[in-house]
PDB file of C-alpha atoms in Angstrom:
ATOM      1  CA  MET A   9      11.979 196.811  14.235  1.00 85.00           C
ATOM      2  CA  THR A  10      12.806 194.213  16.713  1.00 90.00           C
ATOM      3  CA  ASN A  11      12.248 194.469  20.598  1.00 89.00           C
ATOM      4  CA  GLU A  12      15.536 194.174  20.777  1.00 92.00           C
ATOM      5  CA  THR A  13      16.911 196.922  18.282  1.00 93.00           C
ATOM      6  CA  ILE A  14      14.075 199.556  19.533  1.00 93.00           C
ATOM      7  CA  ILE A  15      16.384 199.153  22.970  1.00 94.00           C
ATOM      8  CA  GLN A  16      19.401 199.994  21.326  1.00 96.00           C
ATOM      9  CA  HIS A  17      18.467 203.014  18.802  1.00 97.00           C
ATOM     10  CA  ARG A  18      16.238 203.727  22.501  1.00 97.00           C
ATOM     11  CA  GLN A  19      19.950 203.566  23.909  1.00 97.00           C
ATOM     12  CA  GLU A  20      21.347 205.044  21.469  1.00 97.00           C
ATOM     13  CA  LEU A  21      19.423 208.198  21.477  1.00 97.00           C
ATOM     14  CA  ASN A  22      19.436 208.526  25.073  1.00 97.00           C
ATOM     15  CA  ILE A  23      23.573 208.346  25.415  1.00 97.00           C
ATOM     16  CA  ASN A  24      24.671 210.033  22.142  1.00 97.00           C
ATOM     17  CA  GLY A  25      22.422 211.586  21.258  1.00 98.00           C
ATOM     18  CA  TYR A  26      21.676 210.428  17.922  1.00 98.00           C
ATOM     19  CA  THR A  27      21.019 206.718  15.921  1.00 98.00           C
ATOM     20  CA  VAL A  28      21.062 205.679  12.531  1.00 98.00           C
ATOM     21  CA  ILE A  29      19.601 203.066  10.643  1.00 98.00           C
ATOM     22  CA  PRO A  30      19.849 201.446   8.080  1.00 97.00           C
ATOM     23  CA  ASP A  31      17.507 200.180   5.408  1.00 97.00           C
ATOM     24  CA  VAL A  32      14.306 201.940   6.080  1.00 97.00           C
ATOM     25  CA  PHE A  33      13.338 202.744   2.337  1.00 98.00           C
ATOM     26  CA  SER A  34      14.081 200.248  -0.867  1.00 98.00           C
ATOM     27  CA  GLU A  35      16.284 202.133  -3.912  1.00 97.00           C
ATOM     28  CA  SER A  36      13.197 202.664  -5.469  1.00 98.00           C
ATOM     29  CA  ALA A  37      11.009 204.411  -2.612  1.00 98.00           C
ATOM     30  CA  ILE A  38      13.751 206.926  -2.828  1.00 98.00           C
ATOM     31  CA  GLY A  39      13.282 206.264  -6.757  1.00 97.00           C
ATOM     32  CA  GLU A  40      10.012 208.163  -6.310  1.00 98.00           C
ATOM     33  CA  MET A  41      10.611 210.403  -3.369  1.00 98.00           C
ATOM     34  CA  ILE A  42      13.144 212.251  -5.876  1.00 96.00           C
ATOM     35  CA  ALA A  43      11.334 212.109  -8.794  1.00 96.00           C
ATOM     36  CA  VAL A  44       8.133 214.031  -6.806  1.00 96.00           C
ATOM     37  CA  ILE A  45      10.798 216.298  -4.966  1.00 94.00           C
ATOM     38  CA  ASP A  46      11.919 217.043  -9.034  1.00 91.00           C
ATOM     39  CA  SER A  47       8.787 217.567 -10.545  1.00 92.00           C
ATOM     40  CA  ALA A  48       7.717 220.417  -7.767  1.00 89.00           C
ATOM     41  CA  ASP A  49       8.124 223.879  -8.729  1.00 83.00           C
ATOM     42  CA  HIS A  50      10.717 225.442  -7.530  1.00 80.00           C
ATOM     43  CA  THR A  51      10.224 229.051  -7.632  1.00 79.00           C
ATOM     44  CA  GLY A  52       8.022 230.116  -4.795  1.00 77.00           C
ATOM     45  CA  PRO A  53       9.507 232.119  -2.081  1.00 75.00           C
ATOM     46  CA  LEU A  54      10.296 228.737   0.139  1.00 76.00           C
ATOM     47  CA  PHE A  55      12.692 227.489  -2.188  1.00 77.00           C
ATOM     48  CA  ARG A  56      16.332 228.562  -2.007  1.00 75.00           C
ATOM     49  CA  LYS A  57      18.944 227.415  -4.717  1.00 72.00           C
ATOM     50  CA  THR A  58      22.982 228.586  -4.859  1.00 67.00           C
ATOM     51  CA  ASN A  59      25.568 226.360  -6.731  1.00 61.00           C
ATOM     52  CA  ASP A  60      26.197 225.371  -3.370  1.00 58.00           C
ATOM     53  CA  LEU A  61      22.701 224.055  -2.206  1.00 67.00           C
ATOM     54  CA  PHE A  62      19.295 223.948  -2.478  1.00 82.00           C
ATOM     55  CA  ALA A  63      17.080 224.119  -0.082  1.00 87.00           C
ATOM     56  CA  ILE A  64      12.876 223.460   0.866  1.00 89.00           C
ATOM     57  CA  ARG A  65      11.905 224.636   3.949  1.00 90.00           C
ATOM     58  CA  ARG A  66       8.134 223.783   5.087  1.00 92.00           C
ATOM     59  CA  PHE A  67       8.969 220.794   2.804  1.00 94.00           C
ATOM     60  CA  LEU A  68       5.443 218.562   3.542  1.00 94.00           C
ATOM     61  CA  GLN A  69       3.979 222.076   2.982  1.00 91.00           C
ATOM     62  CA  GLU A  70       4.809 223.052  -0.477  1.00 91.00           C
ATOM     63  CA  VAL A  71       5.695 219.170  -1.533  1.00 94.00           C
ATOM     64  CA  PRO A  72       2.453 217.388  -0.452  1.00 93.00           C
ATOM     65  CA  SER A  73       2.502 214.403  -2.501  1.00 95.00           C
ATOM     66  CA  ILE A  74       5.896 213.667  -0.773  1.00 96.00           C
ATOM     67  CA  ALA A  75       3.810 212.667   2.217  1.00 96.00           C
ATOM     68  CA  PRO A  76       2.734 209.576   1.620  1.00 96.00           C
ATOM     69  CA  LEU A  77       6.710 208.769   0.839  1.00 97.00           C
ATOM     70  CA  ILE A  78       7.621 209.148   3.717  1.00 97.00           C
ATOM     71  CA  PHE A  79       5.413 208.214   6.274  1.00 96.00           C
ATOM     72  CA  THR A  80       4.785 204.679   5.956  1.00 96.00           C
ATOM     73  CA  PRO A  81       3.666 202.439   8.654  1.00 95.00           C
ATOM     74  CA  GLY A  82       8.193 201.741   9.296  1.00 95.00           C
ATOM     75  CA  ILE A  83       8.479 205.690   9.336  1.00 96.00           C
ATOM     76  CA  ARG A  84       5.573 205.949  11.688  1.00 95.00           C
ATOM     77  CA  GLN A  85       6.616 202.634  13.736  1.00 95.00           C
ATOM     78  CA  ILE A  86      10.031 204.179  14.211  1.00 97.00           C
ATOM     79  CA  VAL A  87       8.209 207.315  15.806  1.00 96.00           C
ATOM     80  CA  ARG A  88       5.827 205.839  18.397  1.00 95.00           C
ATOM     81  CA  GLU A  89       8.438 203.983  19.265  1.00 96.00           C
ATOM     82  CA  LEU A  90      11.312 206.214  19.410  1.00 97.00           C
ATOM     83  CA  PHE A  91       9.656 209.393  19.693  1.00 97.00           C
ATOM     84  CA  GLY A  92       6.242 208.768  21.494  1.00 94.00           C
ATOM     85  CA  GLU A  93       2.755 208.680  19.989  1.00 91.00           C
ATOM     86  CA  GLN A  94       1.415 212.320  21.321  1.00 94.00           C
ATOM     87  CA  HIS A  95       5.105 213.637  18.706  1.00 96.00           C
ATOM     88  CA  VAL A  96       3.933 215.255  15.394  1.00 95.00           C
ATOM     89  CA  PRO A  97       6.205 216.554  12.433  1.00 96.00           C
ATOM     90  CA  VAL A  98       6.684 220.536  13.686  1.00 96.00           C
ATOM     91  CA  LYS A  99       8.870 221.873  11.154  1.00 95.00           C
ATOM     92  CA  SER A 100      10.737 220.089   7.933  1.00 95.00           C
ATOM     93  CA  ILE A 101      13.346 221.028   5.075  1.00 94.00           C
ATOM     94  CA  TYR A 102      15.451 219.033   1.994  1.00 94.00           C
ATOM     95  CA  PHE A 103      18.912 219.495   1.469  1.00 89.00           C
ATOM     96  CA  ASP A 104      20.398 219.386  -1.658  1.00 87.00           C
ATOM     97  CA  LYS A 105      24.262 220.044  -1.044  1.00 79.00           C
ATOM     98  CA  PRO A 106      25.581 219.463  -4.880  1.00 70.00           C
ATOM     99  CA  GLY A 107      28.656 217.412  -5.173  1.00 59.00           C
ATOM    100  CA  GLN A 108      30.916 220.734  -6.196  1.00 59.00           C
ATOM    101  CA  SER A 109      29.251 222.643  -3.203  1.00 59.00           C
ATOM    102  CA  ASN A 110      32.032 224.569  -1.167  1.00 62.00           C
ATOM    103  CA  TRP A 111      29.074 224.845   1.315  1.00 68.00           C
ATOM    104  CA  PHE A 112      30.140 223.675   5.255  1.00 78.00           C
ATOM    105  CA  VAL A 113      28.445 224.201   8.688  1.00 84.00           C
ATOM    106  CA  ALA A 114      30.232 224.961  11.653  1.00 91.00           C
ATOM    107  CA  TRP A 115      29.565 223.560  14.842  1.00 94.00           C
ATOM    108  CA  HIS A 116      26.585 224.558  16.562  1.00 95.00           C
ATOM    109  CA  GLN A 117      23.259 223.182  17.737  1.00 97.00           C
ATOM    110  CA  ASP A 118      19.920 223.686  16.362  1.00 96.00           C
ATOM    111  CA  LEU A 119      18.670 226.242  19.059  1.00 97.00           C
ATOM    112  CA  THR A 120      15.060 227.581  17.033  1.00 96.00           C
ATOM    113  CA  ILE A 121      12.038 226.593  15.573  1.00 97.00           C
ATOM    114  CA  SER A 122       9.906 227.579  13.180  1.00 95.00           C
ATOM    115  CA  VAL A 123       6.420 229.311  14.531  1.00 96.00           C
ATOM    116  CA  ALA A 124       3.162 231.029  12.341  1.00 94.00           C
ATOM    117  CA  GLU A 125       3.716 234.185  13.996  1.00 94.00           C
ATOM    118  CA  LYS A 126       5.665 236.692  15.755  1.00 95.00           C
ATOM    119  CA  LEU A 127       3.778 237.072  19.349  1.00 96.00           C
ATOM    120  CA  PRO A 128       6.019 238.925  21.894  1.00 95.00           C
ATOM    121  CA  VAL A 129       5.992 235.896  25.214  1.00 97.00           C
ATOM    122  CA  ALA A 130       8.447 235.478  27.667  1.00 97.00           C
ATOM    123  CA  GLY A 131      11.694 232.667  27.413  1.00 97.00           C
ATOM    124  CA  TYR A 132      10.415 233.212  23.877  1.00 98.00           C
ATOM    125  CA  GLY A 133      13.904 234.685  21.943  1.00 96.00           C
ATOM    126  CA  PRO A 134      15.867 235.857  19.937  1.00 96.00           C
ATOM    127  CA  TRP A 135      14.007 236.097  16.711  1.00 97.00           C
ATOM    128  CA  THR A 136      14.929 235.545  13.006  1.00 94.00           C
ATOM    129  CA  VAL A 137      11.896 237.304  10.299  1.00 89.00           C
ATOM    130  CA  LYS A 138      12.371 236.206   6.850  1.00 78.00           C
ATOM    131  CA  PRO A 139       9.796 236.172   3.907  1.00 70.00           C
ATOM    132  CA  GLY A 140       6.868 234.128   4.962  1.00 74.00           C
ATOM    133  CA  GLN A 141       9.173 232.227   7.560  1.00 84.00           C
ATOM    134  CA  PHE A 142       9.200 233.173  11.717  1.00 94.00           C
ATOM    135  CA  ALA A 143      11.818 231.506  13.466  1.00 96.00           C
ATOM    136  CA  VAL A 144      12.394 231.648  17.415  1.00 97.00           C
ATOM    137  CA  GLN A 145      14.803 230.208  20.364  1.00 97.00           C
ATOM    138  CA  PRO A 146      12.210 227.816  22.925  1.00 98.00           C
ATOM    139  CA  PRO A 147      13.018 227.539  26.173  1.00 97.00           C
ATOM    140  CA  THR A 148      15.597 224.389  26.669  1.00 97.00           C
ATOM    141  CA  ASP A 149      12.755 221.958  27.657  1.00 96.00           C
ATOM    142  CA  ILE A 150      11.125 222.796  24.379  1.00 97.00           C
ATOM    143  CA  LEU A 151      14.122 221.555  22.285  1.00 97.00           C
ATOM    144  CA  GLU A 152      14.556 218.554  24.633  1.00 97.00           C
ATOM    145  CA  SER A 153      11.058 217.106  23.553  1.00 96.00           C
ATOM    146  CA  ILE A 154      12.482 217.472  20.093  1.00 98.00           C
ATOM    147  CA  TYR A 155      13.744 214.581  17.476  1.00 98.00           C
ATOM    148  CA  THR A 156      14.812 215.312  14.568  1.00 98.00           C
ATOM    149  CA  LEU A 157      14.813 212.530  11.612  1.00 98.00           C
ATOM    150  CA  ARG A 158      16.941 212.870   8.901  1.00 97.00           C
ATOM    151  CA  ILE A 159      16.103 210.186   5.558  1.00 98.00           C
ATOM    152  CA  HIS A 160      19.141 210.170   3.346  1.00 97.00           C
ATOM    153  CA  LEU A 161      18.352 210.096  -0.699  1.00 97.00           C
ATOM    154  CA  ASP A 162      22.183 208.877  -1.325  1.00 94.00           C
ATOM    155  CA  ASP A 163      25.096 207.721   0.664  1.00 94.00           C
ATOM    156  CA  THR A 164      26.450 209.645   2.957  1.00 91.00           C
ATOM    157  CA  ASP A 165      30.712 209.878   4.113  1.00 88.00           C
ATOM    158  CA  GLU A 166      32.985 211.939   5.221  1.00 84.00           C
ATOM    159  CA  GLN A 167      33.924 212.749   1.508  1.00 81.00           C
ATOM    160  CA  ASN A 168      29.976 214.690   0.879  1.00 79.00           C
ATOM    161  CA  GLY A 169      29.202 216.053   3.978  1.00 77.00           C
ATOM    162  CA  ALA A 170      28.488 213.303   6.451  1.00 88.00           C
ATOM    163  CA  LEU A 171      27.522 215.036  10.392  1.00 92.00           C
ATOM    164  CA  LYS A 172      30.677 215.562  12.712  1.00 94.00           C
ATOM    165  CA  VAL A 173      28.706 215.060  16.220  1.00 96.00           C
ATOM    166  CA  LEU A 174      29.880 215.099  19.130  1.00 96.00           C
ATOM    167  CA  PRO A 175      28.480 211.894  20.892  1.00 96.00           C
ATOM    168  CA  GLY A 176      26.312 213.141  24.443  1.00 95.00           C
ATOM    169  CA  SER A 177      26.161 216.300  24.277  1.00 94.00           C
ATOM    170  CA  HIS A 178      22.916 216.627  23.682  1.00 96.00           C
ATOM    171  CA  ALA A 179      23.117 216.506  27.566  1.00 94.00           C
ATOM    172  CA  LYS A 180      24.912 219.606  27.941  1.00 92.00           C
ATOM    173  CA  GLY A 181      22.126 222.045  27.669  1.00 94.00           C
ATOM    174  CA  VAL A 182      23.153 224.809  25.488  1.00 93.00           C
ATOM    175  CA  TYR A 183      26.525 226.432  25.410  1.00 91.00           C
ATOM    176  CA  ARG A 184      28.927 228.106  22.631  1.00 87.00           C
ATOM    177  CA  ALA A 185      30.666 226.212  20.443  1.00 87.00           C
ATOM    178  CA  ASP A 186      33.629 227.896  20.914  1.00 85.00           C
ATOM    179  CA  SER A 187      33.772 226.055  24.452  1.00 86.00           C
ATOM    180  CA  ILE A 188      34.559 222.580  22.314  1.00 83.00           C
ATOM    181  CA  ASP A 189      37.056 220.751  22.691  1.00 82.00           C
ATOM    182  CA  LEU A 190      38.244 218.278  20.597  1.00 76.00           C
ATOM    183  CA  ASN A 191      40.991 216.764  21.701  1.00 78.00           C
ATOM    184  CA  GLN A 192      38.985 215.833  25.402  1.00 80.00           C
ATOM    185  CA  THR A 193      35.857 215.326  23.180  1.00 80.00           C
ATOM    186  CA  PRO A 194      36.635 213.472  19.377  1.00 86.00           C
ATOM    187  CA  ASP A 195      33.513 214.057  16.943  1.00 91.00           C
ATOM    188  CA  VAL A 196      32.464 210.976  14.763  1.00 94.00           C
ATOM    189  CA  SER A 197      31.199 211.760  11.632  1.00 94.00           C
ATOM    190  CA  CYS A 198      27.473 209.811  11.364  1.00 94.00           C
ATOM    191  CA  CYS A 199      27.487 207.588   8.019  1.00 95.00           C
ATOM    192  CA  VAL A 200      24.489 206.944   6.194  1.00 96.00           C
ATOM    193  CA  LYS A 201      23.672 204.946   3.479  1.00 96.00           C
ATOM    194  CA  LYS A 202      20.682 205.917   0.328  1.00 97.00           C
ATOM    195  CA  GLY A 203      17.606 205.005   2.356  1.00 98.00           C
ATOM    196  CA  GLY A 204      18.859 204.704   5.891  1.00 98.00           C
ATOM    197  CA  VAL A 205      17.792 207.496   8.548  1.00 98.00           C
ATOM    198  CA  MET A 206      19.753 209.125  11.256  1.00 98.00           C
ATOM    199  CA  ILE A 207      17.521 210.544  14.378  1.00 98.00           C
ATOM    200  CA  MET A 208      19.475 212.734  16.922  1.00 98.00           C
ATOM    201  CA  ARG A 209      18.387 215.206  18.948  1.00 98.00           C
ATOM    202  CA  PRO A 210      18.880 219.457  18.494  1.00 96.00           C
ATOM    203  CA  LEU A 211      21.544 220.162  21.362  1.00 97.00           C
ATOM    204  CA  LEU A 212      23.731 217.225  20.087  1.00 97.00           C
ATOM    205  CA  MET A 213      26.572 219.260  19.192  1.00 96.00           C
ATOM    206  CA  HIS A 214      27.061 218.853  15.030  1.00 95.00           C
ATOM    207  CA  ALA A 215      28.772 220.410  12.136  1.00 93.00           C
ATOM    208  CA  SER A 216      29.311 219.074   8.125  1.00 88.00           C
ATOM    209  CA  GLY A 217      32.224 219.412   6.016  1.00 78.00           C
ATOM    210  CA  ARG A 218      32.850 220.446   2.438  1.00 72.00           C
ATOM    211  CA  SER A 219      31.824 218.008  -0.407  1.00 70.00           C
ATOM    212  CA  SER A 220      35.456 216.630  -1.717  1.00 65.00           C
ATOM    213  CA  ASN A 221      33.966 213.489  -4.248  1.00 62.00           C
ATOM    214  CA  GLY A 222      31.584 214.903  -6.589  1.00 59.00           C
ATOM    215  CA  HIS A 223      29.156 213.049  -4.834  1.00 68.00           C
ATOM    216  CA  ASN A 224      25.334 214.954  -3.685  1.00 78.00           C
ATOM    217  CA  ARG A 225      23.846 214.899  -0.424  1.00 85.00           C
ATOM    218  CA  ARG A 226      20.018 214.821  -0.592  1.00 93.00           C
ATOM    219  CA  VAL A 227      18.579 214.840   2.605  1.00 95.00           C
ATOM    220  CA  ILE A 228      14.861 215.176   3.875  1.00 97.00           C
ATOM    221  CA  HIS A 229      15.107 216.690   7.921  1.00 97.00           C
ATOM    222  CA  ILE A 230      11.796 216.505  10.178  1.00 97.00           C
ATOM    223  CA  GLU A 231      11.736 217.888  13.800  1.00 97.00           C
ATOM    224  CA  PHE A 232       8.570 216.192  15.398  1.00 97.00           C
ATOM    225  CA  SER A 233       7.734 217.434  19.084  1.00 97.00           C
ATOM    226  CA  ASP A 234       4.965 216.539  21.111  1.00 96.00           C
ATOM    227  CA  ARG A 235       4.729 219.907  22.993  1.00 96.00           C
ATOM    228  CA  GLU A 236       2.417 222.579  22.671  1.00 96.00           C
ATOM    229  CA  LEU A 237       3.821 226.814  22.739  1.00 97.00           C
ATOM    230  CA  ALA A 238       2.952 229.531  24.868  1.00 97.00           C
ATOM    231  CA  GLY A 239       1.238 232.286  25.264  1.00 97.00           C
ATOM    232  CA  GLY A 240      -0.405 231.457  21.528  1.00 96.00           C
ATOM    233  CA  LEU A 241       2.231 230.948  19.469  1.00 97.00           C
ATOM    234  CA  GLN A 242       2.284 228.219  17.236  1.00 96.00           C
ATOM    235  CA  TRP A 243       4.241 225.916  15.299  1.00 96.00           C
ATOM    236  CA  ALA A 244       4.712 226.797  11.415  1.00 93.00           C
ATOM    237  CA  GLU A 245       4.048 222.970  10.263  1.00 92.00           C
ATOM    238  CA  THR A 246       1.499 220.541  12.519  1.00 86.00           C
ATOM    239  CA  ARG A 247       0.593 217.364  10.601  1.00 77.00           C
ATOM    240  CA  MET A 248      -1.591 214.383  12.972  1.00 72.00           C
ATOM    241  CA  LEU A 249       0.212 210.977  12.370  1.00 73.00           C
ATOM    242  CA  SER A 250      -1.982 207.954  12.167  1.00 61.00           C
ATOM    243  CA  PHE A 251      -0.852 204.819  14.181  1.00 61.00           C
ATOM    244  CA  SER A 252      -3.856 202.451  13.550  1.00 50.00           C
ATOM    245  CA  GLY A 253      -2.867 199.116  12.355  1.00 46.00           C
ATOM    246  CA  LEU A 254       0.632 199.189  13.450  1.00 47.00           C
ATOM    247  CA  ASP A 255       0.570 196.466  16.491  1.00 41.00           C
TER     248      ASP A 255
END
């Protein structure tokens, strides 16, 4: 990215709470990622498969051979320039929304983080505990430290469940979705071509609709933070990134 585009994306993240960067990955690179995902053992407890959704939790841990394909010099430059050199991956999910899916997600903010174990720590709660998974709502400043990077493995638009967002809503703190007035704050659909990435802040109010065009929507979702958690809590996933050789 040039200095001009870096400044543009920083401004969009600060003002709107999201930005889209096209053509980060080539067609062949996306094909390699899909091949690795398809060849993974899908029987583990962190793999979820229904008629409406296929998802892999702790994706980088469950499919470790995907990491070199994701953390290219281009992605590491994005992380360094837009997030900061201290930001590291702390949560990863792979989503595959089939073309015939009726699955949709109502308006919400991403208010939980994944941690290694449940500990009684002031300011952290409520908790969601599933087999091998511990999720908790942290203090707001932790949520504000997070950037979410979404790598699109398919062309995504309004017909196959592209995210809809309320620009600038990330700056309002934590608030209820039922307080939204779409007449006052119109939503925007974030259409992203295959190989592009969308970056968003977790407190950005967002939703997604059902698929209507028969096309899949496959996305790799990775969250980054530069914060340590309180009271002995540890992020469920932490992967260090090297920024050497990028200057």
